[in-house]
Structures are given as C-alpha cells and as structure tokens.
Amino acid sequence: MEKLRQLANDPTLRRWLVARALGAARGDAAFVPHRPPYLTARTLPAQATTVFLEFDPRAPTRPLVLELPGERIEVSLEAPGDVFERTFADIETLLALHRFAWVPLLGPDADPAWVAALWRAWREHFSAPDDSWAWHPYTAAERAVNLLRFARRHGLPAPAEDARDELARHAPAIMSRLEYLGEHGTGNHLSNNGRGLFILGLDLGMPEYADLGAQILIEEARRIFLPSGVLREGSSHYHLLLTRNYAEAWLAARRHGHAGAPQLESVLRRTLSVVPHLTLPGGLPPIGDISPDCPPAHLAALLPNDPATAGWGALLDAEDRVALMALKSSVAACAPGALAADGWLKFESGDWSGLWHLAPGGFAPMPGHGHQDAGSFEIHRRGAPLFVDLGRGAYGETGAAALYRSALAHNGLILDGADPYPPNKPYYDSAFRRRHGGGPTTLASEADGVAASFGGFARLGAARVLRRWRFANGGFAIEDRVEGQGRRRIARRLNTPWPVEIAGDAAIIHAPAGNIRVRADGIEPALGSMTRWTAYGQGTPATAIVFEEKAPLPWRGALTVTTEKP
C-alpha cells in the first residue's frame, strides 16, 4: 500500500518506471550483496590474542542517566538489565542503547561499574550473533569501537579474557553482513563496518581483520568523498562524523604500526581540509541530517582552533591528542572553488558570514543525508547565528521528520508549496537525473556575495530559479528571479533563533548585536513556530519568517535585511 501511495504521488518515479520498461533508463549493475568487488573470499580466524588489563566488576552504587537519541532514561540500580527490555518510540533510541553510544558521552571518567553492569546484562540477552537489530553490522561495529575505546583507558571487566572473546565475535558477525548494496545503494555504513573490523583487528590481535578493515576504509573513501574531500551525502554533521571515524582509524594505525597509516592519513587530511569551510563563527551549521550517533558538539575537537580537550577529544590519550592537533595544524583548507563545485560555499563580508549548500544536479544525494531544499543557507552576524538551518531531529517519512527534511523548513524559495526537486531514488541513473532535473545547478561567490541557480521546479513550469545574495552598507539583499510561465504561489522563508515581531510590512528580529529588519517587496510577513535541532531529538525554539504571494512567471523579487543600532 505504501509503495502504491508513493507511486501515485511521485510523477518522476512513474517516468522512471516507464523509461525502464522501454529500455531508456539504466538499472544498477549486477552485484553480490554484502561482498564488495574489491574483497576476495577467504577464511578468517576469530581468535583474539591481546591481553587486557581487567577491573573488578563491582555493582554500581550511584544512579545513572543515559542520554540516548530522542530520549533520556534512568537505569535501575536494582535491575540494570531491564533497560534492554524496554520499548522505544524511535528505533534510533534502541540502536544507540545496543551500540553503547552512551559510553563516550559519559566522558573519560565514565563509571566502570556501570559499563560492566550493562555490558554483562547485554551479554545475558544478546551474546549470540544473529539477524536482530542488536547485531546489525553498523550497530556491532559501533558497539565494538565504543567498548574498545573504553577498554584502552579502563581495561575490561573481569574475567577480561571472556569479555575480549565476546568482542572478538563481533568481527565475523560484521564481516558476514557487510553493508555493500551495489554502486547505487551503498552509503557510508560500509566504511564504518571497515572501521569496526580495523579497530577490532588491531586492538584484539587479529591482523587479518585489521587488514580487511583497512582495505574497506581506503576503498570506500574513494566512493563516499567527493573530489574536494567533502562527504557526498549532503550533511555537515555526517561529514564531521566520518572525519572522526577516519581520525580514529588513523590514530589506531599509528599506535599499532599498521601499514595502512599513510593512506588513512591522506584520507583524513582531505576530510579535515573541508571542515574550515563548513564552520561559521557561531558554530557548525547543521545542514542536512543530524546523526543519532552523537551530538554535533561532541565532535568539536575536529573544528579549527579547538584544543580537543572536551567531547570526543577528551577520550583520546595524550599522545593521540598531540598527534591529532599536529595534523590539524598542518592541513591547509581545500580550494573554495573545488568545494563549490561539490555543492558547498562559505562567504564572508564584514560582520557577515554564511554557508550555502546546493547539491550538484539539484537532487538530494542518494544514498545520503541531504534535505529537499536547493540553495538553502545559514548566515551569522558578528559571531552569532541569525538565519539558521534547522537541521532535522529524527528520521522518518511522516510528520515532523518529513517536514524538517522538506523545503518548507528551510531558508529558501519554493513554488506552490513543493520541494524544488522530486524525491531522489538510488536506482535513478545520472542520465535520468539530468533529463528530469531542469538543467545544471550553479553555486559561486561573487565580489559582493553569492549566486545560485537551479532548475528543479521545471516540472511546475518554472524554467529556472536564480538567487543572488548581495552584501553592502551593513546589510544584504536577496534578489530572486524565477523564469517560466503560469501563475504560482511564491514563498520565501527565513528561520531565526531569536524573537521576532511584525511591524507593518517588516519582520523585526531582536538579535543580540542589535535589531534586524527584514522586508520583501511590501508583502506583510507571516510567522511560524519551528524547532532548531541541536542534536538528534534535541532542539530549541526558532521562528520562521515567511513572505508569500501569488504572481505570474516570469517573476522578480527582492528581500532586504537591514541592521538597526542596539
């Protein structure tokens, strides 16, 4: 029923099915699921050899609260294992519990008694690898990495040999279900499978798995990162997350003297070179999805000038932290033109700085974590966010999850309430996307601002949308042009985290550095309540400012932003 409803609501999907039936669209090349073509079949031993320090797994004596994506839960001192029998409204909450994703969020002083208690409870229920969510390959890899990171600082609960052998079983479980689904269906998960195998192999003394993990990590880097070094999946947080993954792999390779260290360092240098361009004075804009793996703030150690002493950085030992800081300081930012060609652009002018995203070709990346906007942006003034990308607080195809992925929740221009581009599908080939994408996209900096153009609304009779942001005289203007024909409902939206009031045809934003006045062609704005997501399932209030009119195409309009003295 869901597939039929999707087909009825998606004319682009119907066109693709017709094209496939007529032989005018190319399907995915044949592939063997779970077996990347660069891996050869082999028999792998699963015997761990590393001797770990161990600690006495005494019962915890202090209460524990777990910060899970979308939910905060208390764990019972009397029956800690009950937490694994709970049901959750969001599958990501359950997965984070099984991934032990809460362990790194407790920081370097996580109570070993609680880790041991919940690890023991988990083993009682789920120790045998199977096809359940508890042993999904991404979940198994995350759990192994999180527990081994903890073990390097605290040891394993006694008997350490049993805990070590339990972790060793994760390697063949991951290997048997690698998340390879062909060239069009494989996202970043396969690289994380490789990270799990690599760190398991190195830390447990299983070199065959370490070598396989390194091969997957290096090969997948060619797939998941675009020429500039940015993650192809359309999410700033996911780029930071994958950079963290490769940083951990490189640091592990250094510690153990693995031959893959130089290649992993090369990948890490490329991903780090992008980060300065994704970062604004007020922080990292959450463009695209926010991962449930950890809050964006947890990865601040990867941002420019961060001393790496909090969040994930605080979990590193002194030698690893020094190595990471030295590498960060030696990496030059990537060429802005290369990054713009891959869909990302940072621009600064006086008090203003902004980040723009426009996916190459217009369609949101698939597989990926991008949203259904085109040319959305985040702009800061004097170091504070002013117009923000709201991110997304949960995954899903309905309700708020669908809303925050749609153009209706972004800073942009939309026609008739529709997303600029139809939903992307992993099986659409590049020729089909070009035919139905309305022509090429452009994103470029100019002397006084930024210019973007796209043709995604071609299905609505709009041949092209051109937007220019021009900064001058302490403010800026957004000049819009929509080519095409027909009468359309045109809406321009801006989201801000600050209080807003309406004064005639202006919206007055009460920002910390002074009031901001926003006008658009004499149209009276409307306000809407939104959420600015700061982590998966966590957000703060925001306000949408919407200027809407009905007008014939072709159409021109201008939105002006001026500052007032505080």
XYZ file of C-alpha atoms in Angstrom:
566
model
C 0.000 0.000 0.000
C 2.821 2.439 0.904
C 4.560 1.756 -2.419
C 1.352 2.377 -4.352
C 0.783 5.661 -2.494
C 4.374 6.687 -3.192
C 3.940 5.873 -6.870
C 0.692 7.871 -7.073
C 2.329 10.942 -5.510
C 5.596 10.870 -7.458
C 5.344 11.541 -11.219
C 9.152 11.394 -11.553
C 9.153 7.842 -10.219
C 6.415 6.935 -12.712
C 8.518 8.388 -15.548
C 11.482 6.293 -14.441
C 9.399 3.103 -14.406
C 8.201 3.860 -17.941
C 11.777 4.608 -19.047
C 12.979 1.328 -17.537
C 10.189 -0.586 -19.277
C 11.187 0.992 -22.602
C 14.903 0.424 -22.015
C 15.623 4.175 -21.854
C 16.930 4.118 -18.263
C 19.808 2.048 -16.989
C 19.453 -0.116 -13.888
C 22.113 -0.972 -11.338
C 24.908 -3.267 -12.472
C 24.743 -6.821 -11.127
C 26.333 -7.213 -7.702
C 26.597 -9.688 -4.853
C 25.095 -8.208 -1.668
C 27.481 -7.918 1.293
C 30.528 -8.608 -0.895
C 32.328 -5.525 -2.239
C 34.065 -6.456 -5.510
C 37.495 -5.475 -4.175
C 37.369 -8.126 -1.421
C 38.323 -11.704 -2.156
C 36.779 -14.644 -0.330
C 38.971 -16.024 2.441
C 38.796 -17.936 5.703
C 39.491 -15.768 8.712
C 40.448 -16.850 12.209
C 38.446 -15.283 15.034
C 40.843 -15.932 17.915
C 41.834 -12.815 19.855
C 45.334 -12.737 21.357
C 45.612 -9.395 23.164
C 45.894 -9.491 26.965
C 43.873 -6.667 28.540
C 44.026 -5.126 31.954
C 40.949 -6.049 33.946
C 38.947 -4.413 36.684
C 36.674 -5.870 39.345
C 33.077 -5.512 38.030
C 31.527 -4.414 41.305
C 27.890 -3.371 41.388
C 27.305 0.336 40.675
C 26.423 2.470 43.679
C 25.349 5.732 42.024
C 22.318 6.360 39.801
C 22.862 6.504 36.038
C 21.027 8.551 33.428
C 21.604 7.677 29.776
C 21.347 10.404 27.160
C 20.069 8.461 24.158
C 18.969 9.993 20.857
C 15.412 11.169 21.355
C 15.091 10.027 24.959
C 16.683 10.412 28.381
C 16.322 7.333 30.595
C 17.190 6.326 34.145
C 18.775 2.932 34.716
C 17.693 0.964 37.759
C 20.394 0.159 40.324
C 18.498 -2.975 41.299
C 17.863 -4.341 37.806
C 20.064 -2.597 35.210
C 19.309 -5.248 32.599
C 15.678 -4.121 32.425
C 16.788 -1.311 30.146
C 17.275 -3.825 27.316
C 13.670 -4.993 27.625
C 12.190 -1.525 27.165
C 10.379 -0.413 24.040
C 11.104 2.929 22.409
C 9.116 5.123 20.047
C 12.180 5.656 17.842
C 14.286 2.751 16.584
C 17.378 5.007 16.811
C 16.970 5.132 20.597
C 17.068 1.338 20.766
C 20.031 1.140 18.392
C 22.032 3.664 20.427
C 21.435 1.547 23.513
C 22.774 -1.548 21.725
C 25.674 0.435 20.288
C 26.736 1.572 23.771
C 26.732 5.039 22.210
C 26.155 6.457 25.687
C 29.612 5.335 26.890
C 31.659 8.041 25.106
C 29.046 10.663 26.049
C 29.788 9.961 29.740
C 33.318 11.262 29.111
C 36.719 9.924 30.183
C 35.535 9.348 33.753
C 32.663 7.010 32.851
C 31.974 4.752 35.826
C 33.469 1.312 35.006
C 30.944 -0.299 37.379
C 28.039 0.877 35.204
C 29.730 -0.056 31.940
C 30.427 -3.528 33.330
C 26.872 -3.929 34.654
C 25.220 -3.022 31.358
C 27.772 -4.962 29.311
C 27.060 -8.031 31.464
C 23.293 -7.523 31.101
C 23.636 -7.118 27.341
C 25.658 -10.361 27.099
C 22.996 -12.248 29.033
C 20.363 -11.304 26.466
C 22.227 -10.908 23.169
C 25.608 -12.670 23.243
C 24.894 -14.938 20.243
C 25.241 -13.147 16.878
C 22.001 -13.236 14.878
C 19.985 -11.159 12.388
C 18.369 -8.915 15.013
C 18.898 -5.166 15.427
C 21.337 -5.931 18.258
C 23.723 -7.478 15.715
C 23.104 -5.234 12.728
C 26.624 -4.735 11.275
C 26.655 -0.965 11.840
C 25.465 -1.481 15.414
C 28.016 -4.243 16.051
C 30.835 -2.057 14.711
C 29.788 0.934 16.828
C 29.450 -1.206 19.966
C 32.880 -2.766 19.473
C 34.581 0.584 18.856
C 32.888 2.264 21.831
C 33.747 -0.557 24.229
C 37.328 -0.907 22.988
C 37.870 2.841 23.341
C 36.676 2.496 26.932
C 38.870 -0.590 27.492
C 42.041 1.204 26.384
C 41.580 3.586 29.319
C 39.962 1.369 31.979
C 40.547 -2.235 30.935
C 37.829 -4.898 30.594
C 35.627 -6.287 33.382
C 36.950 -9.484 34.931
C 37.338 -12.049 33.593
C 38.888 -9.896 30.869
C 39.553 -12.869 28.631
C 35.810 -13.658 28.408
C 34.933 -10.050 27.604
C 37.697 -9.939 24.988
C 36.457 -13.116 23.310
C 32.911 -11.717 23.282
C 34.201 -8.670 21.432
C 36.156 -10.891 19.045
C 32.879 -12.491 17.907
C 31.874 -9.095 16.543
C 34.425 -9.347 13.737
C 32.991 -12.352 11.845
C 29.456 -11.096 12.564
C 30.240 -7.786 10.827
C 32.136 -9.485 8.032
C 29.259 -11.820 7.185
C 26.809 -8.949 6.610
C 28.898 -6.095 5.203
C 26.607 -3.272 4.095
C 27.521 -3.381 0.424
C 24.423 -2.997 -1.764
C 25.878 -2.181 -5.163
C 27.267 1.040 -6.563
C 23.995 2.947 -6.176
C 22.858 1.564 -2.847
C 25.983 1.708 -0.692
C 26.290 4.668 1.672
C 28.699 5.467 4.482
C 27.785 2.391 6.554
C 30.230 0.127 4.733
C 33.156 2.367 5.654
C 32.035 2.143 9.286
C 31.914 -1.652 9.001
C 35.552 -1.354 7.911
C 36.370 0.885 10.871
C 34.901 -1.697 13.243
C 36.882 -4.545 11.669
C 40.075 -2.474 11.641
C 39.944 -1.455 15.295
C 38.781 -4.912 16.406
C 41.637 -6.485 14.479
C 44.267 -4.132 15.861
C 43.121 -3.997 19.489
C 42.370 -7.727 19.785
C 45.396 -9.016 17.896
C 43.527 -10.345 14.837
C 45.669 -8.947 11.986
C 43.628 -10.489 9.158
C 40.573 -8.481 10.204
C 42.672 -5.355 10.613
C 43.954 -5.696 7.039
C 40.442 -6.225 5.681
C 39.142 -3.249 7.646
C 41.913 -1.041 6.288
C 41.129 -2.134 2.732
C 37.439 -1.305 3.167
C 38.193 2.083 4.735
C 40.584 3.086 1.951
C 38.420 1.808 -0.904
C 35.229 3.337 0.482
C 36.899 6.729 0.906
C 37.047 6.867 -2.902
C 33.283 6.288 -3.026
C 31.892 8.421 -0.216
C 34.019 11.585 -0.517
C 33.710 13.962 -3.462
C 36.787 15.464 -5.231
C 37.036 18.385 -2.776
C 37.130 15.973 0.170
C 33.571 16.635 1.388
C 31.245 13.735 2.159
C 28.901 13.216 -0.781
C 25.828 12.661 1.415
C 24.769 16.306 1.901
C 25.157 16.643 5.683
C 27.668 18.794 7.567
C 27.328 16.688 10.732
C 27.826 13.443 8.847
C 30.955 14.895 7.250
C 32.295 15.601 10.738
C 31.248 12.128 11.913
C 33.048 10.367 9.044
C 36.084 12.562 9.638
C 36.040 11.336 13.265
C 35.856 7.741 12.027
C 38.899 8.133 9.805
C 40.738 10.009 12.569
C 40.178 7.075 14.925
C 41.343 4.621 12.291
C 44.484 6.665 11.564
C 45.303 7.038 15.274
C 44.850 3.279 15.766
C 47.108 2.581 12.781
C 49.783 4.845 14.313
C 49.556 3.156 17.712
C 49.899 -0.314 16.243
C 52.324 0.485 13.408
C 49.893 -0.705 10.719
C 50.984 -0.305 7.105
C 47.729 1.467 6.209
C 48.579 4.535 8.324
C 49.884 6.710 5.427
C 46.806 6.083 3.250
C 44.443 6.700 6.164
C 46.296 9.912 6.947
C 45.870 11.010 3.333
C 42.095 10.472 3.548
C 41.935 12.284 6.882
C 43.859 15.269 5.524
C 41.329 15.625 2.717
C 38.313 15.463 5.029
C 39.878 17.857 7.549
C 40.667 20.334 4.762
C 36.922 20.812 4.239
C 35.992 21.483 7.871
C 37.061 25.184 7.993
C 34.712 25.868 5.071
C 31.774 24.207 6.873
C 32.304 26.125 10.114
C 30.954 29.590 10.875
C 31.840 31.869 13.843
C 28.768 30.721 15.759
C 29.458 27.012 15.196
C 28.770 24.253 12.685
C 25.510 24.777 10.757
C 23.510 21.502 10.885
C 22.833 21.387 7.147
C 21.272 18.030 6.276
C 20.562 15.276 8.778
C 21.930 15.195 12.311
C 23.286 11.750 13.131
C 21.951 9.910 16.181
C 25.470 8.533 16.817
C 26.448 11.584 18.874
C 25.562 15.283 19.157
C 27.463 17.638 16.813
C 29.021 19.355 19.848
C 30.672 16.051 20.823
C 32.897 16.312 17.723
C 34.145 19.861 18.315
C 37.731 18.553 18.576
C 37.760 18.359 14.779
C 36.854 22.030 14.308
C 39.544 24.650 13.623
C 41.343 26.007 16.711
C 39.604 23.607 19.114
C 42.103 22.262 21.704
C 40.485 18.793 21.644
C 40.012 18.630 25.407
C 36.245 18.070 25.522
C 33.769 15.650 23.977
C 35.383 13.042 21.755
C 38.738 14.827 22.094
C 38.746 14.230 25.852
C 38.579 10.471 25.233
C 41.937 10.485 23.428
C 45.094 9.727 25.349
C 47.754 12.440 25.463
C 49.825 11.032 22.588
C 46.825 10.685 20.270
C 45.612 14.188 21.134
C 49.007 15.684 20.332
C 49.123 13.768 17.036
C 45.630 14.956 16.058
C 46.362 18.577 16.921
C 49.623 18.475 14.955
C 47.853 17.025 11.923
C 45.043 19.596 12.116
C 47.530 22.456 12.253
C 49.377 21.144 9.188
C 46.285 20.772 6.978
C 45.500 23.651 4.624
C 41.872 24.404 3.818
C 40.737 22.955 0.499
C 40.226 25.206 -2.537
C 36.889 27.049 -2.231
C 36.178 26.575 -5.939
C 36.522 22.805 -5.665
C 34.158 22.753 -2.708
C 31.627 24.968 -4.505
C 31.680 22.531 -7.429
C 30.724 19.840 -4.910
C 27.831 21.940 -3.599
C 29.171 23.876 -0.595
C 30.188 27.533 -0.363
C 31.313 29.759 2.509
C 31.258 33.546 2.097
C 32.303 36.320 4.483
C 31.748 40.078 4.251
C 32.297 42.457 7.168
C 30.068 41.437 10.069
C 28.508 38.670 7.977
C 29.494 35.076 7.299
C 27.428 32.359 5.677
C 27.368 28.791 4.427
C 25.372 27.751 1.359
C 24.541 24.276 0.095
C 23.204 23.288 -3.322
C 23.617 19.632 -4.248
C 25.288 19.176 -7.654
C 22.485 18.342 -10.065
C 19.872 19.548 -7.572
C 18.592 16.156 -6.401
C 19.394 15.380 -2.759
C 22.215 12.786 -2.615
C 21.076 9.167 -2.588
C 22.057 7.279 -0.594
C 22.625 10.216 1.664
C 21.507 12.538 4.425
C 20.727 15.699 2.461
C 17.408 17.553 2.511
C 14.894 18.573 -0.143
C 15.972 22.195 -0.320
C 18.021 23.874 -3.035
C 20.275 26.809 -2.258
C 19.488 26.916 1.441
C 21.928 28.700 3.718
C 22.888 29.736 7.231
C 24.086 33.297 7.914
C 25.764 34.598 11.075
C 26.315 38.210 12.130
C 29.077 39.263 14.489
C 29.724 35.696 15.537
C 26.109 34.759 16.319
C 23.696 32.748 14.159
C 20.989 34.940 12.611
C 19.324 32.912 9.836
C 19.767 29.230 10.618
C 19.382 25.859 9.005
C 17.073 23.960 11.335
C 18.564 20.507 10.748
C 16.328 17.518 11.454
C 15.540 15.965 14.820
C 14.513 12.466 13.720
C 14.414 10.118 10.764
C 11.184 9.102 9.108
C 8.818 9.629 6.187
C 5.922 11.295 8.002
C 5.178 14.060 10.484
C 7.943 16.309 11.778
C 10.669 14.081 10.326
C 9.304 14.635 6.820
C 8.647 18.342 7.427
C 12.193 19.148 8.519
C 13.635 17.346 5.509
C 11.366 19.295 3.153
C 11.893 22.749 1.644
C 9.107 24.050 3.921
C 11.567 24.034 6.838
C 14.492 25.708 5.063
C 15.737 29.165 4.185
C 14.764 29.251 0.540
C 12.292 29.963 -2.216
C 9.544 27.496 -3.080
C 6.677 27.385 -5.558
C 3.187 26.099 -4.749
C 4.442 24.561 -1.515
C 6.509 21.979 -3.434
C 10.111 20.927 -2.912
C 12.430 22.266 -5.631
C 13.313 18.718 -6.707
C 11.336 15.484 -6.531
C 12.499 12.755 -4.142
C 15.671 11.051 -5.334
C 15.988 7.275 -5.652
C 19.210 5.267 -5.516
C 18.317 3.473 -8.742
C 17.904 6.642 -10.852
C 20.885 6.782 -13.214
C 22.769 10.036 -13.864
C 21.289 10.462 -17.367
C 17.740 10.207 -15.989
C 18.527 12.784 -13.288
C 19.927 15.177 -15.869
C 16.812 14.816 -18.049
C 14.419 15.492 -15.185
C 16.492 17.905 -13.098
C 15.858 21.021 -15.169
C 19.469 21.564 -16.190
C 22.712 22.139 -14.251
C 22.987 23.814 -10.862
C 25.444 26.628 -10.157
C 26.796 27.938 -6.863
C 29.503 30.609 -6.883
C 30.893 33.522 -4.901
C 30.877 36.973 -6.437
C 32.597 40.218 -5.498
C 29.760 41.280 -3.213
C 28.059 37.989 -2.385
C 26.814 34.647 -3.612
C 24.871 33.486 -6.669
C 22.946 30.228 -7.096
C 20.720 28.851 -9.826
C 18.797 25.631 -10.325
C 16.019 24.216 -12.462
C 14.252 21.776 -10.205
C 10.859 23.463 -10.491
C 10.770 22.707 -14.233
C 8.039 20.148 -13.514
C 5.869 23.097 -12.333
C 6.529 25.249 -15.393
C 9.382 27.261 -13.848
C 12.343 27.000 -16.197
C 14.905 28.281 -13.711
C 15.390 29.948 -10.315
C 18.222 32.438 -9.853
C 19.085 33.841 -6.416
C 21.742 36.429 -5.528
C 22.809 37.483 -2.034
C 24.398 40.962 -2.203
C 26.127 42.338 0.912
C 26.536 46.127 1.251
C 26.065 49.002 3.696
C 25.936 46.791 6.776
C 23.135 44.582 5.458
C 22.287 42.436 2.470
C 19.611 41.749 -0.110
C 18.409 38.530 -1.707
C 17.499 39.206 -5.334
C 15.352 36.494 -6.892
C 14.275 35.702 -10.416
C 12.020 32.833 -11.472
C 11.800 32.138 -15.189
C 8.909 30.256 -16.730
C 5.189 30.603 -17.206
C 1.927 30.232 -15.315
C 0.683 31.781 -12.100
C 2.371 30.412 -8.983
C 2.326 30.777 -5.218
C 5.810 32.033 -4.366
C 7.102 31.774 -0.800
C 10.418 32.982 0.578
C 11.344 31.709 4.043
C 13.902 32.650 6.704
C 14.384 30.843 10.022
C 15.869 32.604 13.045
C 16.531 31.505 16.641
C 15.738 34.986 18.027
C 12.428 36.639 18.987
C 10.546 38.232 16.073
C 7.722 40.759 15.852
C 5.768 42.120 12.873
C 5.753 45.867 12.197
C 3.744 46.612 9.079
C 5.485 45.011 6.119
C 8.635 44.239 8.130
C 9.738 41.481 10.457
C 11.886 42.790 13.323
C 14.363 40.253 14.714
C 15.620 41.026 18.222
C 19.156 39.673 17.832
C 21.963 40.076 20.423
C 24.016 42.511 18.308
C 21.014 44.703 17.504
C 17.640 44.505 15.809
C 17.423 43.219 12.238
C 14.671 44.464 9.910
C 13.547 42.163 7.079
C 11.308 43.337 4.206
C 10.192 41.774 0.926
C 8.505 43.878 -1.795
C 5.943 45.374 0.563
C 4.464 41.963 1.405
C 3.378 41.531 5.020
C 5.255 38.587 6.543
C 3.776 35.709 8.495
C 5.450 33.967 11.416
C 5.553 30.270 12.292
C 6.902 28.297 15.245
C 9.729 25.906 14.393
C 12.475 23.963 16.177
C 16.177 24.433 15.654
C 17.627 20.962 16.150
C 20.928 20.918 18.055
C 21.199 17.118 18.284
C 19.087 14.128 17.297
C 15.851 14.561 19.258
C 17.003 17.767 20.969
C 16.167 21.298 19.878
C 15.420 24.877 20.832
C 12.655 27.229 19.638
C 13.000 29.062 16.331
C 10.737 31.239 14.223
C 10.016 31.030 10.503
C 9.508 34.332 8.691
C 7.502 33.749 5.510
C 6.809 36.197 2.677
C 4.230 34.696 0.313
C 2.431 35.978 -2.789
C 0.709 34.752 -5.931
C 2.249 36.064 -9.130
C 2.685 35.180 -12.788
C 6.003 33.896 -14.129
C 8.488 35.201 -15.081
C 8.821 36.947 -11.703
C 11.374 39.071 -9.855
C 11.549 39.937 -6.176
C 13.913 41.261 -3.541
C 14.224 40.588 0.164
C 16.229 43.149 2.154
C 17.932 42.727 5.522
C 19.000 45.901 7.323
C 20.523 46.461 10.747
C 19.468 48.819 13.499
C 21.660 50.170 16.262
C 21.284 48.259 19.547
